[in-house]
Coordinates of C-alpha atoms in Angstrom, one line a residue:
Chain A
M1 CA 97.2 62.3 52.7
T2 CA 96.3 61.4 49.0
G3 CA 99.3 60.6 46.6
N4 CA 99.4 64.0 45.3
P5 CA 101.8 66.1 47.7
A6 CA 101.1 69.3 45.6
R7 CA 97.5 69.2 46.0
A8 CA 97.8 68.1 49.6
A9 CA 100.1 71.4 50.3
V10 CA 97.5 73.8 48.4
L11 CA 94.6 72.2 50.6
I12 CA 96.7 72.9 53.9
C13 CA 97.3 76.3 52.7
L14 CA 93.8 76.9 52.0
I15 CA 92.7 75.7 55.5
G16 CA 95.7 77.6 57.0
L17 CA 94.1 80.8 55.1
A18 CA 90.5 80.1 56.4
A19 CA 91.8 79.8 59.9
A20 CA 93.1 83.4 59.1
L21 CA 96.6 82.2 59.8
L22 CA 99.2 85.0 60.1
A23 CA 101.8 82.9 58.7
A24 CA 100.5 81.5 55.7
C25 CA 102.0 78.9 53.9
T26 CA 103.3 81.1 51.1
H27 CA 105.0 83.4 53.5
A28 CA 108.1 83.2 55.5
P29 CA 107.6 82.2 58.9
R30 CA 106.4 85.3 61.2
A31 CA 108.0 86.3 64.3
T32 CA 106.5 87.9 67.3
G33 CA 108.6 90.5 68.2
D34 CA 107.0 93.2 66.7
L35 CA 103.4 92.1 67.7
G36 CA 101.2 92.9 70.8
V37 CA 97.8 92.9 71.5
V38 CA 95.1 95.6 72.1
I39 CA 91.8 94.4 74.9
E40 CA 88.6 95.1 73.1
R41 CA 87.2 95.9 76.8
A42 CA 83.6 95.6 76.1
A43 CA 83.4 92.7 73.5
G44 CA 85.9 90.5 75.1
R45 CA 88.2 90.4 72.4
L46 CA 91.6 90.7 71.9
V47 CA 93.0 92.7 68.7
V48 CA 96.5 91.6 67.4
I49 CA 98.4 94.3 66.4
E50 CA 101.9 94.8 64.7
T51 CA 104.2 97.9 65.1
T52 CA 106.3 97.8 62.3
G53 CA 103.4 99.1 59.7
S54 CA 101.1 99.9 62.8
T55 CA 98.5 97.5 61.4
I56 CA 95.7 95.3 62.9
L57 CA 96.2 91.7 61.9
T58 CA 93.4 90.0 63.6
R59 CA 90.9 89.6 66.4
V60 CA 90.5 87.0 68.9
P61 CA 87.0 86.6 70.6
G62 CA 85.8 84.5 73.3
L63 CA 87.9 86.1 76.3
G64 CA 84.8 86.9 78.5
D65 CA 84.4 90.0 80.6
T66 CA 87.7 91.8 79.9
S67 CA 87.1 95.1 81.6
H68 CA 89.9 95.3 83.6
A69 CA 92.0 92.7 81.8
S70 CA 95.9 92.8 81.6
V71 CA 98.4 90.2 79.7
V72 CA 101.6 88.8 80.2
Y73 CA 103.6 86.7 77.7
S74 CA 105.3 83.6 77.3
R75 CA 109.2 83.7 77.2
D76 CA 109.0 82.8 73.4
E77 CA 106.5 85.7 73.1
R78 CA 104.1 83.8 71.1
F79 CA 101.2 83.0 73.7
A80 CA 99.3 85.9 75.6
Y81 CA 97.9 85.1 79.0
V82 CA 95.1 87.2 79.6
F83 CA 93.5 88.0 82.9
G84 CA 89.9 88.7 82.8
R85 CA 87.5 90.2 85.3
D86 CA 85.2 87.2 85.6
G87 CA 88.2 85.3 86.8
G88 CA 88.9 83.7 83.5
L89 CA 92.5 82.9 82.8
T90 CA 92.8 82.6 78.8
K91 CA 95.9 81.5 76.8
V92 CA 96.1 82.9 73.2
D93 CA 98.1 82.0 70.4
I94 CA 99.1 85.3 68.9
L95 CA 100.8 84.0 65.7
R96 CA 97.5 81.5 64.9
G97 CA 95.1 84.2 66.2
R98 CA 93.1 81.8 68.6
V99 CA 92.6 80.8 72.0
V100 CA 94.5 77.6 72.8
G101 CA 93.3 77.2 76.6
R102 CA 91.1 78.8 78.9
V103 CA 90.0 78.2 82.6
M104 CA 87.9 79.7 85.2
Q105 CA 90.0 79.9 87.9
G106 CA 88.5 82.4 90.5
G107 CA 85.3 84.5 90.9
N108 CA 86.9 87.8 90.2
S109 CA 90.4 88.7 89.1
V110 CA 92.6 91.8 88.1
G111 CA 96.0 90.7 87.2
G112 CA 98.5 88.3 86.8
A113 CA 102.4 87.2 86.6
I114 CA 104.5 85.0 84.8
S115 CA 107.5 83.5 86.6
Q116 CA 110.8 84.2 85.8
D117 CA 111.4 80.3 84.3
G118 CA 108.4 81.0 82.1
R119 CA 106.9 77.8 83.9
L120 CA 104.2 79.4 86.2
V121 CA 101.5 81.8 85.9
A122 CA 99.9 83.5 88.6
V123 CA 96.6 85.1 88.7
A124 CA 95.6 87.7 91.5
N125 CA 92.0 87.4 92.6
Y126 CA 89.6 89.9 94.5
E127 CA 86.7 87.1 95.2
P128 CA 87.7 84.8 96.6
G129 CA 90.5 86.9 97.7
G130 CA 94.0 85.0 97.0
V131 CA 96.7 84.1 94.2
R132 CA 96.4 80.5 92.2
V133 CA 99.3 79.4 90.0
F134 CA 99.0 77.5 87.0
D135 CA 101.0 75.6 84.8
A136 CA 102.1 77.8 81.9
Q137 CA 101.9 75.0 79.4
T138 CA 98.7 73.4 80.3
L139 CA 96.9 75.8 82.5
A140 CA 96.5 73.0 85.3
Q141 CA 96.2 74.4 88.7
I142 CA 99.5 73.9 90.7
A143 CA 98.9 76.1 93.9
D144 CA 96.2 77.9 95.7
I145 CA 97.3 80.5 98.1
P146 CA 94.2 82.0 99.9
A147 CA 94.8 85.9 101.1
V148 CA 93.9 85.3 105.0
A149 CA 95.6 88.0 106.9
A150 CA 96.9 87.9 110.2
D151 CA 93.8 88.6 111.9
G152 CA 92.1 85.9 110.0
S153 CA 90.0 88.2 107.7
T154 CA 90.1 87.9 103.9
S155 CA 91.4 90.4 101.4
K156 CA 91.2 91.3 97.9
V157 CA 94.9 90.6 96.2
I158 CA 96.3 93.5 94.2
G159 CA 100.1 94.2 93.1
L160 CA 101.2 90.6 92.1
V161 CA 104.4 90.7 90.2
D162 CA 107.1 88.1 89.4
A163 CA 110.6 88.5 91.1
P164 CA 114.0 87.0 90.5
G165 CA 114.3 83.5 92.3
N166 CA 111.0 82.5 90.7
R167 CA 109.1 84.2 93.2
F168 CA 106.0 86.1 93.1
V169 CA 105.2 89.1 95.2
F170 CA 101.5 90.6 96.1
S171 CA 99.9 92.6 98.4
L172 CA 96.5 92.3 100.7
Y173 CA 93.9 95.4 99.9
D174 CA 91.9 95.0 102.8
A175 CA 94.5 93.8 105.3
G176 CA 97.7 95.9 104.4
E177 CA 100.0 93.3 104.0
T178 CA 102.7 92.2 101.3
W179 CA 103.6 88.4 100.8
I180 CA 106.4 86.9 98.7
A181 CA 105.5 83.5 97.4
D182 CA 108.8 81.4 96.7
M183 CA 108.0 78.9 94.3
A184 CA 110.9 76.8 94.3
D185 CA 108.8 73.9 94.9
P186 CA 105.8 75.0 92.9
A187 CA 103.1 72.9 94.7
A188 CA 104.1 74.2 98.0
P189 CA 104.7 77.8 97.9
K190 CA 107.1 79.1 100.6
L191 CA 105.4 82.3 102.2
T192 CA 107.1 85.3 103.7
K193 CA 104.6 87.9 105.1
F194 CA 104.9 91.4 105.9
T195 CA 102.1 92.8 107.9
R196 CA 100.7 96.6 108.7
I197 CA 102.4 97.8 105.3
G198 CA 100.0 100.6 105.4
R199 CA 96.4 101.3 104.7
L200 CA 94.6 100.2 101.4
P201 CA 97.7 99.1 99.2
Y202 CA 95.7 99.6 95.7
D203 CA 98.8 98.6 93.5
A204 CA 102.4 97.8 93.3
L205 CA 105.3 97.5 91.0
I206 CA 108.8 95.8 91.0
T207 CA 111.7 97.8 89.5
G208 CA 113.3 96.4 86.5
N209 CA 115.9 94.8 88.1
G210 CA 113.7 93.1 90.3
R211 CA 115.0 94.5 93.6
Y212 CA 112.4 96.8 95.0
Y213 CA 108.7 96.3 95.3
I214 CA 106.6 99.3 96.0
A215 CA 103.3 99.4 96.9
G216 CA 100.7 102.6 96.7
L217 CA 98.6 103.1 99.4
F218 CA 95.2 104.5 99.0
G219 CA 94.4 105.0 102.7
E220 CA 97.6 107.4 103.6
D221 CA 99.8 109.4 101.8
G222 CA 102.9 107.5 101.1
L223 CA 104.3 104.1 99.5
A224 CA 105.7 100.8 100.9
L225 CA 109.0 99.9 100.0
L226 CA 110.6 96.5 100.2
D227 CA 114.1 95.7 99.5
L228 CA 114.0 92.2 97.9
W229 CA 118.0 91.8 98.5
N230 CA 117.3 92.6 102.1
P231 CA 114.0 91.4 103.1
E232 CA 114.9 91.0 106.7
A233 CA 114.7 94.6 107.0
G234 CA 111.1 94.6 106.2
M235 CA 109.0 97.1 104.7
R236 CA 109.3 100.9 105.2
R237 CA 107.4 103.8 104.2
I238 CA 108.6 106.3 101.7
L239 CA 107.3 109.6 100.8
D240 CA 105.3 109.7 103.8
G241 CA 103.0 112.7 103.8
Y242 CA 103.5 113.8 100.1
G243 CA 99.9 115.1 100.7
R244 CA 101.1 117.5 103.4
G245 CA 98.2 117.2 105.3
E246 CA 95.9 118.7 102.5
E247 CA 92.4 117.1 101.8
P248 CA 92.9 114.6 99.1
L249 CA 91.0 115.1 95.9
P250 CA 88.4 112.5 94.8
V251 CA 89.9 110.1 92.5
Y252 CA 87.7 108.8 89.8
K253 CA 89.8 105.9 88.6
M254 CA 92.6 104.4 90.5
P255 CA 96.4 105.0 89.4
H256 CA 98.1 102.5 88.3
L257 CA 101.9 101.7 89.2
E258 CA 102.6 99.4 86.4
G259 CA 105.5 100.6 84.0
W260 CA 108.1 102.1 86.3
A261 CA 109.2 105.5 84.9
V262 CA 112.8 106.0 85.5
A263 CA 115.2 108.4 84.5
G264 CA 118.7 108.2 86.0
D265 CA 117.9 107.4 89.7
I266 CA 114.5 109.4 89.4
A267 CA 111.5 107.5 89.4
V268 CA 107.9 109.0 88.3
L269 CA 104.9 108.0 90.3
P270 CA 101.2 109.1 90.1
A271 CA 100.4 111.3 93.3
V272 CA 96.7 109.6 94.9
G273 CA 93.9 112.6 95.1
R274 CA 96.5 115.2 93.8
H275 CA 96.9 116.7 90.1
E276 CA 100.7 115.8 90.3
V277 CA 103.4 113.3 89.7
L278 CA 106.1 112.5 92.1
L279 CA 109.4 112.4 91.6
L280 CA 111.1 109.8 93.8
D281 CA 115.0 109.7 94.1
M282 CA 115.9 106.0 94.1
A283 CA 119.2 106.6 95.8
T284 CA 117.8 108.3 98.9
W285 CA 114.1 107.4 98.5
R286 CA 113.0 110.8 99.4
E287 CA 111.2 113.1 97.2
A288 CA 113.3 114.7 94.6
G289 CA 110.3 117.0 93.3
R290 CA 106.9 117.1 91.7
V291 CA 105.5 118.2 88.5
P292 CA 101.9 119.9 88.6
V293 CA 99.9 118.1 86.2
H294 CA 96.4 118.3 84.1
G295 CA 94.4 115.9 86.5
Q296 CA 94.6 113.0 88.6
P297 CA 97.7 111.0 87.0
V298 CA 96.4 107.2 86.0
F299 CA 99.6 106.0 84.4
A300 CA 103.1 107.5 84.4
V301 CA 105.0 105.8 81.6
A302 CA 108.7 106.5 81.0
R303 CA 109.8 106.5 77.1
P304 CA 112.3 103.6 77.1
D305 CA 115.2 106.0 77.0
G306 CA 113.9 107.5 80.2
R307 CA 113.8 111.1 79.1
H308 CA 110.1 111.5 78.6
V309 CA 107.5 110.4 80.7
W310 CA 103.7 110.3 79.1
V311 CA 101.2 110.7 81.8
N312 CA 97.4 109.9 81.2
F313 CA 94.4 111.1 83.4
A314 CA 91.5 110.0 85.3
H315 CA 87.8 110.7 84.5
P316 CA 86.6 113.7 83.7
R317 CA 89.8 115.0 82.7
N318 CA 90.8 111.7 80.8
D319 CA 90.8 113.3 77.3
T320 CA 94.4 114.6 77.7
V321 CA 98.1 113.3 77.8
Q322 CA 101.0 115.3 79.0
V323 CA 104.5 114.8 78.1
I324 CA 107.1 115.5 81.0
D325 CA 110.8 116.2 80.1
L326 CA 112.9 114.8 83.2
V327 CA 115.7 116.6 82.4
S328 CA 113.8 120.2 82.7
R329 CA 111.0 119.0 84.8
K330 CA 108.6 120.6 82.8
I331 CA 105.8 119.6 80.6
V332 CA 107.1 119.5 77.1
A333 CA 103.4 118.7 75.4
T334 CA 99.6 118.6 76.4
L335 CA 98.0 116.3 73.6
K336 CA 94.4 115.6 73.0
P337 CA 94.4 112.0 71.7
G338 CA 90.4 112.0 72.2
K339 CA 87.7 111.2 75.0
A340 CA 88.9 108.6 77.4
V341 CA 92.3 107.7 77.1
L342 CA 92.8 104.6 79.2
H343 CA 96.2 103.4 78.3
M344 CA 99.8 103.9 76.6
E345 CA 102.4 101.7 75.4
F346 CA 105.8 102.1 74.0
T347 CA 107.2 100.2 71.2
P348 CA 110.4 98.3 72.9
R349 CA 113.1 101.2 71.9
G350 CA 110.5 103.8 72.1
E351 CA 110.3 105.4 68.7
R352 CA 106.2 105.1 69.0
V353 CA 103.8 104.8 71.4
W354 CA 100.4 103.6 71.5
V355 CA 97.4 105.1 72.8
S356 CA 94.1 103.9 73.7
V357 CA 91.3 106.1 73.3
R358 CA 88.0 104.3 74.6
D359 CA 85.2 106.6 74.0
E360 CA 86.2 107.0 70.2
D361 CA 86.9 103.4 69.5
K362 CA 90.5 103.9 68.5
V363 CA 93.9 103.8 69.0
V364 CA 96.4 106.2 68.2
V365 CA 100.1 105.8 67.3
Y366 CA 102.3 108.7 68.1
D367 CA 105.7 109.3 66.7
T368 CA 107.8 110.2 70.2
A369 CA 110.3 112.8 68.5
T370 CA 107.7 114.8 66.8
L371 CA 104.9 114.3 69.3
Q372 CA 102.3 113.6 66.3
P373 CA 100.1 111.0 65.7
V374 CA 101.4 108.9 62.9
A375 CA 98.4 106.2 62.7
E376 CA 95.1 105.6 63.8
L377 CA 93.3 102.2 64.1
P378 CA 89.7 101.3 64.5
V379 CA 89.6 99.3 68.1
E380 CA 86.1 99.0 69.8
K381 CA 86.3 100.3 73.4
P382 CA 90.4 99.8 73.6
S383 CA 91.9 99.6 77.0
G384 CA 95.0 98.0 77.8
I385 CA 98.0 97.4 75.1
F386 CA 100.4 94.8 75.8
L387 CA 103.6 94.6 73.4
T388 CA 105.3 91.2 73.2
A389 CA 108.6 92.9 74.5
R390 CA 107.2 92.6 78.1
A391 CA 107.9 88.8 77.7
H392 CA 111.7 89.9 78.9
K393 CA 110.8 92.1 81.4
T394 CA 110.7 91.7 85.2
G395 CA 107.5 92.8 86.6
L396 CA 105.6 92.7 83.5
Chain B
M1 CA 75.6 115.2 107.9
P2 CA 73.0 117.8 106.7
R3 CA 74.2 118.1 103.2
S4 CA 73.5 114.5 102.7
L5 CA 70.1 114.5 104.3
L6 CA 69.3 117.4 101.9
V7 CA 70.2 115.5 98.9
V8 CA 68.2 112.3 99.9
F9 CA 65.3 114.6 100.7
L10 CA 65.4 116.1 97.1
A11 CA 66.1 112.7 95.5
I12 CA 63.4 110.8 97.3
G13 CA 60.8 113.9 97.6
F14 CA 60.6 114.9 94.1
A15 CA 62.4 112.7 92.1
L16 CA 61.1 109.6 92.0
P17 CA 57.3 109.6 90.6
A18 CA 58.4 111.7 87.6
L19 CA 61.8 110.3 86.7
A20 CA 61.2 108.8 83.3
D21 CA 59.8 111.9 82.0
E22 CA 62.6 114.4 83.4
L23 CA 65.6 112.7 81.9
S24 CA 65.7 112.8 78.5
R25 CA 66.3 109.5 76.7
A26 CA 69.6 110.8 75.5
R27 CA 70.9 111.7 79.3
Q28 CA 69.7 108.5 80.3
N29 CA 71.7 106.5 77.8
E30 CA 74.8 108.9 79.0
L31 CA 74.3 107.7 82.6
L32 CA 73.9 104.0 81.7
Y33 CA 77.3 104.7 79.6
L34 CA 78.9 106.2 82.7
L35 CA 77.7 103.3 84.7
E36 CA 79.2 100.6 82.6
Q37 CA 82.4 102.3 82.0
D38 CA 83.4 104.7 84.6
C39 CA 81.7 102.9 87.7
G40 CA 82.6 99.8 85.8
S41 CA 86.6 100.8 86.2
C42 CA 86.2 100.0 90.1
H43 CA 82.8 97.9 90.3
G44 CA 83.3 95.7 87.1
L45 CA 81.9 96.4 83.6
R46 CA 79.4 94.2 84.5
L47 CA 79.0 95.4 87.8
K48 CA 80.2 92.1 89.3
G49 CA 82.7 93.9 91.5
G50 CA 86.2 94.6 91.5
L51 CA 88.1 96.7 93.9
G52 CA 84.8 98.2 94.8
P53 CA 81.9 95.9 95.7
P54 CA 79.6 94.2 93.1
L55 CA 76.4 96.5 92.4
L56 CA 74.1 93.3 91.3
P57 CA 70.5 93.4 92.2
A58 CA 71.1 90.6 95.0
D59 CA 74.1 92.5 96.4
I60 CA 72.3 95.9 97.2
A61 CA 69.0 94.1 97.7
D62 CA 69.3 94.9 101.5
T63 CA 70.6 98.4 101.3
P64 CA 67.7 100.9 101.1
D65 CA 67.6 103.5 98.3
E66 CA 68.5 106.4 100.6
A67 CA 71.9 104.9 101.4
L68 CA 72.8 104.1 97.8
I69 CA 71.9 107.5 96.7
D70 CA 73.8 109.0 99.4
V71 CA 77.2 106.9 98.9
I72 CA 77.0 107.5 95.1
L73 CA 76.6 111.4 95.7
L74 CA 78.7 112.0 98.4
G75 CA 81.3 109.0 98.1
R76 CA 82.8 107.4 101.1
P77 CA 85.5 109.4 102.5
G78 CA 88.7 107.1 103.3
T79 CA 87.8 104.6 100.6
P80 CA 88.3 104.8 96.9
M81 CA 84.7 105.5 96.6
P82 CA 84.5 109.2 95.1
P83 CA 81.5 111.5 95.3
W84 CA 79.7 112.1 92.1
D85 CA 77.7 114.9 92.7
V86 CA 79.6 117.0 90.5
E87 CA 78.6 115.6 87.5
I88 CA 75.4 113.8 88.3
T89 CA 72.2 115.5 89.8
A90 CA 70.3 113.8 93.0
T91 CA 67.5 113.1 90.6
E92 CA 69.8 111.2 87.7
V93 CA 71.3 109.1 90.7
A94 CA 67.5 108.4 92.2
W95 CA 67.0 107.0 88.2
L96 CA 70.4 105.2 88.3
V97 CA 69.7 103.3 91.3
G98 CA 66.4 102.4 90.0
R99 CA 68.3 100.9 87.2
L100 CA 70.6 99.1 89.2
R101 CA 67.7 97.4 91.1
T102 CA 66.2 95.9 88.2
G103 CA 69.8 94.7 86.6
K104 CA 69.0 96.1 83.5
V105 CA 71.9 98.7 82.9
A106 CA 73.0 98.1 79.3
Y107 CA 73.3 101.3 77.4
D108 CA 72.2 101.7 73.7
R109 CA 75.2 101.0 71.6

């Protein structure tokens, strides 16, 4: 530094501004509780947004192939870990709006999870199939868990989530298995395997309390349930035969089981190959009913208070979002945000929901009480929307 | 499968030679957009694979046109690969397969 501290300070401020610092020197330090990111799927960019004024703060390029990218957050809600299709794991400082670490960890990945203690980031890979575990701070690889099934075949890995006790749980798509990896010793994960859980598990979720892991099956009508408080009991089939033997309709986009939609004891899940959402009674694990909807549901996400569930749909019926009231079990609104609605994310207390509309290059923000749009932001081919509140939720 | 044979016959029989003329540029671009965005949701935006296998030229080199056209039009029952004959014609699929072979699949933005 030179002898003039004021000039040095001005200089630092200018550099800070030039680097698009979100918390410029003249402003109070900024917190991240109302921040989030939207994936610009084709451009390989992240858009950093804030949900108080519903505005875009900055864009972060250099994320590679983000076709199916998903994000988890560090426990301080400052760093976003982005899992890209090209196998890239990128760590982004959302306050500074820049990439602070990137590793090419596998050939082709879909998703990941952060451990309960926030120290480990796990990535699920399609090619070569397996899970790799990284140091959340440095992105150095700590463990590699190849997905070699009981019969010696390799598998794509799907449905990777974190579970209490610093564990990760995931499933093998091709082999139909679910594995628990206990990370007590991060370099030597202890595996518990459940085989023959059902044909083609395509995605999975864990309940908010971290107790139940549920894998959706593509190859059959039903889901596989694991009680992590009682893993000795093994996995069991639930909602078996929900298709009632009818020929399933073709599915033009795979449903997702993220965002466990729960109201009271009722969970809401997209059916596969049927234009219905299924209501699951979590006390008995029996079907509690179903609601016919506009198309093949992709996401069924509950407003945080659990009364409404918002549902979007697969191609070619993807211009629509429906809102289901779980008290009356009726559709209370059919909205048309625009062509190709890909994702919906509620603000932490649920007064707004952010909706990405891919083919119209926009994100629309709805008021969840009036069901009216209140803001619209230009975002190029938006897909996933991830708000920082996820940092403190098991399974997200 | 008589339906699939017919479809393949139609596609090969009269589609291949005159493809470029038959499909308007606008439709071609729509198909490439569909390929990137909607096929891409399972096969990867850059067709490098996802839940569905990669569809880059090297990956499909050993599979004959008819087989590729067939699976795209009719899907593969028991797997997530859905049939596309409801919205793409055999002619259009044959054209798409031609583009897949070249690896030049970017649409005009």
